[in-house]
Coordinates of C-alpha atoms in Angstrom, one line a residue:
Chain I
X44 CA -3.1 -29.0 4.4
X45 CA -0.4 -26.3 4.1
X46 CA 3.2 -26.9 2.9
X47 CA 2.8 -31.0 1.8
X48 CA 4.7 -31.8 -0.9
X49 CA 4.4 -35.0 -3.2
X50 CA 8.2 -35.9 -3.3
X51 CA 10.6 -34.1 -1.4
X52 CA 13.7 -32.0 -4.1
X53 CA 17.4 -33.7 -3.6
X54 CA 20.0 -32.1 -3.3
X55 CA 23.9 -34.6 -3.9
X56 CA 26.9 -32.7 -2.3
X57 CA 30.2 -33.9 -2.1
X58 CA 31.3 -34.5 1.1
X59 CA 34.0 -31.2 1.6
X60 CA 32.3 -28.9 -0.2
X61 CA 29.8 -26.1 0.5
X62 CA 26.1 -26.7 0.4
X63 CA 23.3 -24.1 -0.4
X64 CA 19.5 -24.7 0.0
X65 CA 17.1 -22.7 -1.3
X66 CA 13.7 -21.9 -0.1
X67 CA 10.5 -19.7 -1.1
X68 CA 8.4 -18.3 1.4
X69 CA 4.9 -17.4 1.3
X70 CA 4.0 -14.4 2.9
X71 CA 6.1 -11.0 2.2
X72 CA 4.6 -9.7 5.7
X73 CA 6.3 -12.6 7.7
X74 CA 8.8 -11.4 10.1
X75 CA 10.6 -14.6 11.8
X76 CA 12.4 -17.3 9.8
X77 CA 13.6 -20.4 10.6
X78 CA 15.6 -23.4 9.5
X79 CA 14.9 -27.0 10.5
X80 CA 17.2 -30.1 9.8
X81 CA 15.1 -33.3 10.1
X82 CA 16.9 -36.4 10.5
X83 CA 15.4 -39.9 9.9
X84 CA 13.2 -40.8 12.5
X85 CA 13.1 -37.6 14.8
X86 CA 11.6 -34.6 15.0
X87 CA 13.1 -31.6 13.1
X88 CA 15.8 -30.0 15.0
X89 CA 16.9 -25.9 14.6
X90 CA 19.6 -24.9 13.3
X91 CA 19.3 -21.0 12.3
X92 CA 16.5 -18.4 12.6
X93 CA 16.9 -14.4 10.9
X94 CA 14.9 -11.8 11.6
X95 CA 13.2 -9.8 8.6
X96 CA 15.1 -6.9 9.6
X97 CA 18.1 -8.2 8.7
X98 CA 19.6 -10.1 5.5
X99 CA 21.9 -12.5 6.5
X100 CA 22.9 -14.3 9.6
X101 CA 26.2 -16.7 10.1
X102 CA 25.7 -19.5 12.6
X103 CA 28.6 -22.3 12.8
X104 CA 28.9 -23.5 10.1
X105 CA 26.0 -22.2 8.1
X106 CA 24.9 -19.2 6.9
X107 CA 21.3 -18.0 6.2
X108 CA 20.1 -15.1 3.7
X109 CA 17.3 -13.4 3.4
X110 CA 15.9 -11.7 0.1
X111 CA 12.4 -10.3 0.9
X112 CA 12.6 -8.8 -2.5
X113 CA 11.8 -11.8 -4.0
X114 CA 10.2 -13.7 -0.8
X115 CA 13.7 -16.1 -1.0
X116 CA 15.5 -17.8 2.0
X117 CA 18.8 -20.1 1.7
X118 CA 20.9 -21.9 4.1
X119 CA 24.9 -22.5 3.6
X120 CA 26.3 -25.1 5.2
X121 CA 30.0 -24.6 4.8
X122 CA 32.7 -27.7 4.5
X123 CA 29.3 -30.3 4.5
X124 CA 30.0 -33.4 6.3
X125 CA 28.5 -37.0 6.2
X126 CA 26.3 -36.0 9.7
X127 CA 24.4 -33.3 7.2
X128 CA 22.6 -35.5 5.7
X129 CA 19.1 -34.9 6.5
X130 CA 16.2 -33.3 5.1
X131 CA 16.2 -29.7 5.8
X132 CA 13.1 -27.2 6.2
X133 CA 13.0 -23.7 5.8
X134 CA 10.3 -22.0 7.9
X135 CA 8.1 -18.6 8.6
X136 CA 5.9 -17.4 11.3
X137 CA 4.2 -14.2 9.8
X138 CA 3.4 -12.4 12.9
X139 CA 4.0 -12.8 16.5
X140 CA 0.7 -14.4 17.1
X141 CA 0.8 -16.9 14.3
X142 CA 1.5 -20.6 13.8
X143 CA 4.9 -22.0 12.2
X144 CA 4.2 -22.6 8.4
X145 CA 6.8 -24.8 6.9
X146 CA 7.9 -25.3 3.4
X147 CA 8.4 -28.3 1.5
X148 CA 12.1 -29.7 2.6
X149 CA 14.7 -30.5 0.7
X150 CA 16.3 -33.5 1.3
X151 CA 20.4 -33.0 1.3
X152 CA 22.8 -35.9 0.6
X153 CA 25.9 -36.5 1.1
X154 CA 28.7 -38.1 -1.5
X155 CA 31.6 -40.3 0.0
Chain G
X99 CA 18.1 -31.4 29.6
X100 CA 14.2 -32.3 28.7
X101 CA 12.8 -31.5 25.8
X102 CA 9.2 -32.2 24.4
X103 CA 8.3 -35.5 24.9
X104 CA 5.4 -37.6 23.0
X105 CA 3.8 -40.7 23.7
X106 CA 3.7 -43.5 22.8
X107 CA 6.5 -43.5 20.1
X108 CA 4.6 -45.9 18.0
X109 CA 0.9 -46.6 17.5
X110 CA -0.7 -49.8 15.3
X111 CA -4.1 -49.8 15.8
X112 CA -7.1 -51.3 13.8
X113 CA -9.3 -49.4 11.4
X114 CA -12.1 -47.8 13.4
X115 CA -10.6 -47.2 16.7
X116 CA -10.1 -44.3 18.9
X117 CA -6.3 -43.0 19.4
X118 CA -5.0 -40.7 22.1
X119 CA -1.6 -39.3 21.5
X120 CA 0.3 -37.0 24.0
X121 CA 2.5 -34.3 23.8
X122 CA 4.8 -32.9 26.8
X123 CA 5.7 -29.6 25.8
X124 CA 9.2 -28.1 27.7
X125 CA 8.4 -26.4 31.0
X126 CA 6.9 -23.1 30.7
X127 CA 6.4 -23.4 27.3
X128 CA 3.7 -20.8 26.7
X129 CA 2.5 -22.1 22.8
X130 CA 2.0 -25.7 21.7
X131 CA 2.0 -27.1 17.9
X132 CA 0.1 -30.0 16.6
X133 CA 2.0 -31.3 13.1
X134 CA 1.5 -34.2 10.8
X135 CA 3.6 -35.7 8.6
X136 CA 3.2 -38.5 6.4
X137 CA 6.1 -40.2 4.9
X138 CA 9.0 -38.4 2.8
X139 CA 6.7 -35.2 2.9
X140 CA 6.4 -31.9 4.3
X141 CA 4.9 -30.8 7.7
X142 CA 1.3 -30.8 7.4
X143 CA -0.6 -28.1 10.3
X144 CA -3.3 -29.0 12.8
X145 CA -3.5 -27.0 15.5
X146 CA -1.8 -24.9 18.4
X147 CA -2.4 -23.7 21.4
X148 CA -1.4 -20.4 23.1
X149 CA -2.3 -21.2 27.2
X150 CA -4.7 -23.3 27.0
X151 CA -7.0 -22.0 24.3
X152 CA -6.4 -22.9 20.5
X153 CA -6.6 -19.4 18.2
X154 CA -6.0 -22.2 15.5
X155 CA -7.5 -25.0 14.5
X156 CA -7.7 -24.0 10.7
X157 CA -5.6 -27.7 10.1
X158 CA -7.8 -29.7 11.5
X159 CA -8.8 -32.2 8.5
X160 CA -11.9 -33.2 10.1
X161 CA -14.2 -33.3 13.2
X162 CA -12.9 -37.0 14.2
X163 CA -9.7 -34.5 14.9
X164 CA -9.7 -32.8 18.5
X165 CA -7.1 -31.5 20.5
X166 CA -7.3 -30.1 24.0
X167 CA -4.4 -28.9 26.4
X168 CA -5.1 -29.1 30.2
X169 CA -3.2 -26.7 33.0
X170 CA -1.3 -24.8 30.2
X171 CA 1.2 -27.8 30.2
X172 CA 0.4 -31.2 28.5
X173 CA -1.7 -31.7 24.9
X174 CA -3.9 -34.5 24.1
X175 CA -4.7 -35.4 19.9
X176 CA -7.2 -37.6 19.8
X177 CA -8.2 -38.9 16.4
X178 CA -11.5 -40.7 16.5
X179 CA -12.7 -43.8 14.1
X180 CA -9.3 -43.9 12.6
X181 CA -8.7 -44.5 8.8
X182 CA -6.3 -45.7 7.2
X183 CA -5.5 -42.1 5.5
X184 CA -4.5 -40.9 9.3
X185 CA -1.4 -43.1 9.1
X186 CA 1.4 -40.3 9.2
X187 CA 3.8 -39.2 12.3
X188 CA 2.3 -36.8 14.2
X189 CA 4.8 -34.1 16.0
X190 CA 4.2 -32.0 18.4
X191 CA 5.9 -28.7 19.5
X192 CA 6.5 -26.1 21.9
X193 CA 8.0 -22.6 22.5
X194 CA 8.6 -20.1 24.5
X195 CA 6.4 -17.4 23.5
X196 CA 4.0 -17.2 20.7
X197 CA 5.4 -16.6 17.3
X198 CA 8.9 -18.3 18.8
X199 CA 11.4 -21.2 18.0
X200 CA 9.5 -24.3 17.7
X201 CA 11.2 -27.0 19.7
X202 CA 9.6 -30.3 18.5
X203 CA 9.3 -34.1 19.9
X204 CA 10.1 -37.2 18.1
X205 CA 6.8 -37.7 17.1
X206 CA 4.2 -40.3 17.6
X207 CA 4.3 -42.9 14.5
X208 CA 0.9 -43.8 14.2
X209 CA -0.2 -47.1 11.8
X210 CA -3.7 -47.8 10.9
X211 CA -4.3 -51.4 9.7

């Protein structure tokens, strides 16, 4: 299947500080991006989609960026606080008829 | 305000059985995803449906896999003579339009004993 990984990356933050998850996409053509946060026992929720046409979009709170140089997406989450904790998903639909292909997920977590 | 719903929440059944699992996408939804995902890993693709016909069904990971979606609305996975390997959570999302925000369900949590 596409996008399964074995074991998911951590990432330890303490609580306060800023918070930056990085993700490679697939497919230089893709033209929609999302991010996901997945918290245990639901389904992933959105957070922050860019377009390819631009580079970086601010949200509250976080912040994604776009580098199709190098096919790299990342999502800032300013000030992080315990309720971040979750595993967080970086997504792309290549065209406008396409399915959602998701990466691996990183899973972020929070120190006291 | 409603959101995709999927039933039943959890699912134990015995090796070798049928399962039917259920999606409710949001109301006028036009696309519906089919996601698996088994535990502490990625989101695995089935299938999805744009209307009522599935463009997709590349994810599929075998013919005891179908999927059909009635009145452009709700979504039936059925997964026949389960094995224990088809133990995962199986998600189910919707959007808009095609190629849009993926709004997703809690999932169906589906144990095979």
């Amino acid at each position: 299947g596409e996008s399964v990984g074995l074991h998911l990356p951590t990432l330890s933050v303490q609580e306060g500080d800023n918070s930056i998850i990085n993700c490679a996409y697939s497919n230089s053509a893709s033209d929609y991006f999302i991010w996901y946060k997945q918290e245990s026992g639901k389904g992933p929720q959105f957070i922050i989609d860019i377009r390819s046409n631009m580079d970086k979009r601010q949200g509250q709170r976080v912040t994604v960026l776009l580098n199709k140089t190098v096919k790299h997406l990342s999502l800032q989450i300013a000030a992080t606080q315990p309720g971040d904790s979750a595993v967080y998903f970086c997504a792309e639909i290549p065209n406008r008829d396409d399915k959602i292909i998701f990466g691996k997920g990183t899973r972020l977590h929070i120190l006291p | 305000g409603a959101g995709v719903s999927q039933s039943p929440s959890n699912k134990v059944t015995e090796k070798g059985k049928d399962v039917e699992l259920r999606c409710d996408p949001i109301s006028g939804h036009t696309a519906l995803y089919w996601y698996r995902q088994s535990l502490g890993q990625g989101l695995e693709f089935l299938i999805y449906f744009q209307g009522n016909s599935a463009p997709d069904k590349s994810g599929l990971p075998s013919d005891r896999f179908s999927a059909e979606r009635t009145g452009g609305s709700v979504s039936t996975l059925t997964i026949q003579r389960t094995q224990q390997e088809d133990s995962a959570v199986y998600l189910c999302a919707s959007s808009l339009v095609q190629g849009g925000k993926g709004h997703f369900g809690d999932g169906t949590r589906l144990s095979i004993l």
